[in-house]
mmCIF file of C-alpha atoms in Angstrom:
data_model
loop_
_atom_site.group_PDB
_atom_site.id
_atom_site.type_symbol
_atom_site.label_atom_id
_atom_site.label_comp_id
_atom_site.label_asym_id
_atom_site.label_seq_id
_atom_site.Cartn_x
_atom_site.Cartn_y
_atom_site.Cartn_z
ATOM 1 C CA MET A 6 0.981 5.929 -49.884
ATOM 2 C CA ASN A 7 1.748 3.858 -46.801
ATOM 3 C CA ASN A 8 0.197 4.436 -43.293
ATOM 4 C CA ILE A 9 2.648 5.384 -40.462
ATOM 5 C CA PHE A 10 1.706 3.710 -37.266
ATOM 6 C CA MET A 11 3.323 4.965 -33.744
ATOM 7 C CA GLY A 12 3.284 3.032 -30.476
ATOM 8 C CA CYS A 13 4.374 4.049 -26.839
ATOM 9 C CA TYR A 14 5.592 0.707 -25.034
ATOM 10 C CA GLY A 15 6.812 2.247 -21.592
ATOM 11 C CA ILE A 16 6.443 0.710 -18.305
ATOM 12 C CA GLY A 17 3.577 2.528 -17.129
ATOM 13 C CA VAL A 18 3.852 2.623 -13.416
ATOM 14 C CA THR A 19 0.699 4.751 -13.050
ATOM 15 C CA ARG A 20 -1.130 2.271 -15.322
ATOM 16 C CA ILE A 21 -0.059 -0.968 -13.180
ATOM 17 C CA VAL A 22 -1.113 0.618 -9.899
ATOM 18 C CA ALA A 23 -4.536 1.669 -11.418
ATOM 19 C CA ALA A 24 -4.797 -1.821 -12.714
ATOM 20 C CA ALA A 25 -3.950 -3.287 -9.349
ATOM 21 C CA ILE A 26 -6.597 -1.222 -7.675
ATOM 22 C CA GLU A 27 -9.224 -2.043 -10.151
ATOM 23 C CA GLN A 28 -8.615 -5.784 -9.359
ATOM 24 C CA ASN A 29 -7.969 -5.424 -5.807
ATOM 25 C CA HIS A 30 -10.777 -3.631 -4.184
ATOM 26 C CA ASP A 31 -13.903 -3.764 -1.831
ATOM 27 C CA ASP A 32 -16.263 -1.534 -0.211
ATOM 28 C CA SER A 33 -13.790 -0.377 2.075
ATOM 29 C CA GLY A 34 -11.221 0.496 -0.144
ATOM 30 C CA ILE A 35 -8.039 -0.923 -1.717
ATOM 31 C CA ILE A 36 -6.564 -4.108 -0.867
ATOM 32 C CA TRP A 37 -2.986 -4.109 -2.110
ATOM 33 C CA PRO A 38 -1.272 -7.157 -3.352
ATOM 34 C CA THR A 39 1.417 -7.839 -1.055
ATOM 35 C CA THR A 40 4.049 -7.665 -3.742
ATOM 36 C CA ILE A 41 3.476 -3.976 -4.714
ATOM 37 C CA SER A 42 2.158 -2.870 -1.304
ATOM 38 C CA PRO A 43 3.663 0.360 0.125
ATOM 39 C CA PHE A 44 3.453 -1.131 3.976
ATOM 40 C CA LYS A 45 3.951 -4.512 5.428
ATOM 41 C CA CYS A 46 2.155 -3.537 8.428
ATOM 42 C CA VAL A 47 -0.070 -0.576 9.693
ATOM 43 C CA ILE A 48 -0.820 0.214 13.081
ATOM 44 C CA ILE A 49 -3.762 2.432 13.891
ATOM 45 C CA GLU A 50 -4.046 3.737 17.144
ATOM 46 C CA ILE A 51 -7.696 4.003 18.157
ATOM 47 C CA ASP A 52 -7.925 6.376 21.020
ATOM 48 C CA ALA A 53 -4.774 8.588 21.486
ATOM 49 C CA SER A 54 -6.289 10.315 24.515
ATOM 50 C CA LYS A 55 -5.467 7.105 26.422
ATOM 51 C CA ASN A 56 -1.955 6.864 27.573
ATOM 52 C CA ASN A 57 -2.114 2.888 27.678
ATOM 53 C CA SER A 58 -3.117 3.354 24.092
ATOM 54 C CA VAL A 59 -0.014 5.040 23.126
ATOM 55 C CA LYS A 60 2.181 2.620 24.758
ATOM 56 C CA ILE A 61 0.739 -0.387 23.352
ATOM 57 C CA SER A 62 1.172 1.218 19.802
ATOM 58 C CA LEU A 63 4.820 2.285 20.617
ATOM 59 C CA ILE A 64 5.325 -1.507 21.709
ATOM 60 C CA PHE A 65 3.927 -2.703 18.607
ATOM 61 C CA CYS A 66 5.678 -0.518 16.311
ATOM 62 C CA THR A 67 9.155 -0.977 17.940
ATOM 63 C CA ARG A 68 8.611 -4.955 17.680
ATOM 64 C CA CYS A 69 7.673 -4.596 14.075
ATOM 65 C CA LEU A 70 10.953 -2.477 13.386
ATOM 66 C CA GLU A 71 13.145 -4.933 15.463
ATOM 67 C CA LYS A 72 11.837 -7.876 13.238
ATOM 68 C CA LYS A 73 12.524 -5.859 10.209
ATOM 69 C CA LYS A 74 16.091 -5.744 11.368
#
């Protein structure tokens, strides 16, 4: 009688993401490695009630999109 062994050797995308998060985080959250990060740049508007804040955020966003072209 022989034992039968079975294995699954898929790429395991969810396991890769979980391993990346496990290796690259701190108390504030995930620090994505640049090779798999979902975004290169994040613009966070601090106070949308101020018109100047909205204008400046839009300027930065536009410049980032222009550089991508």
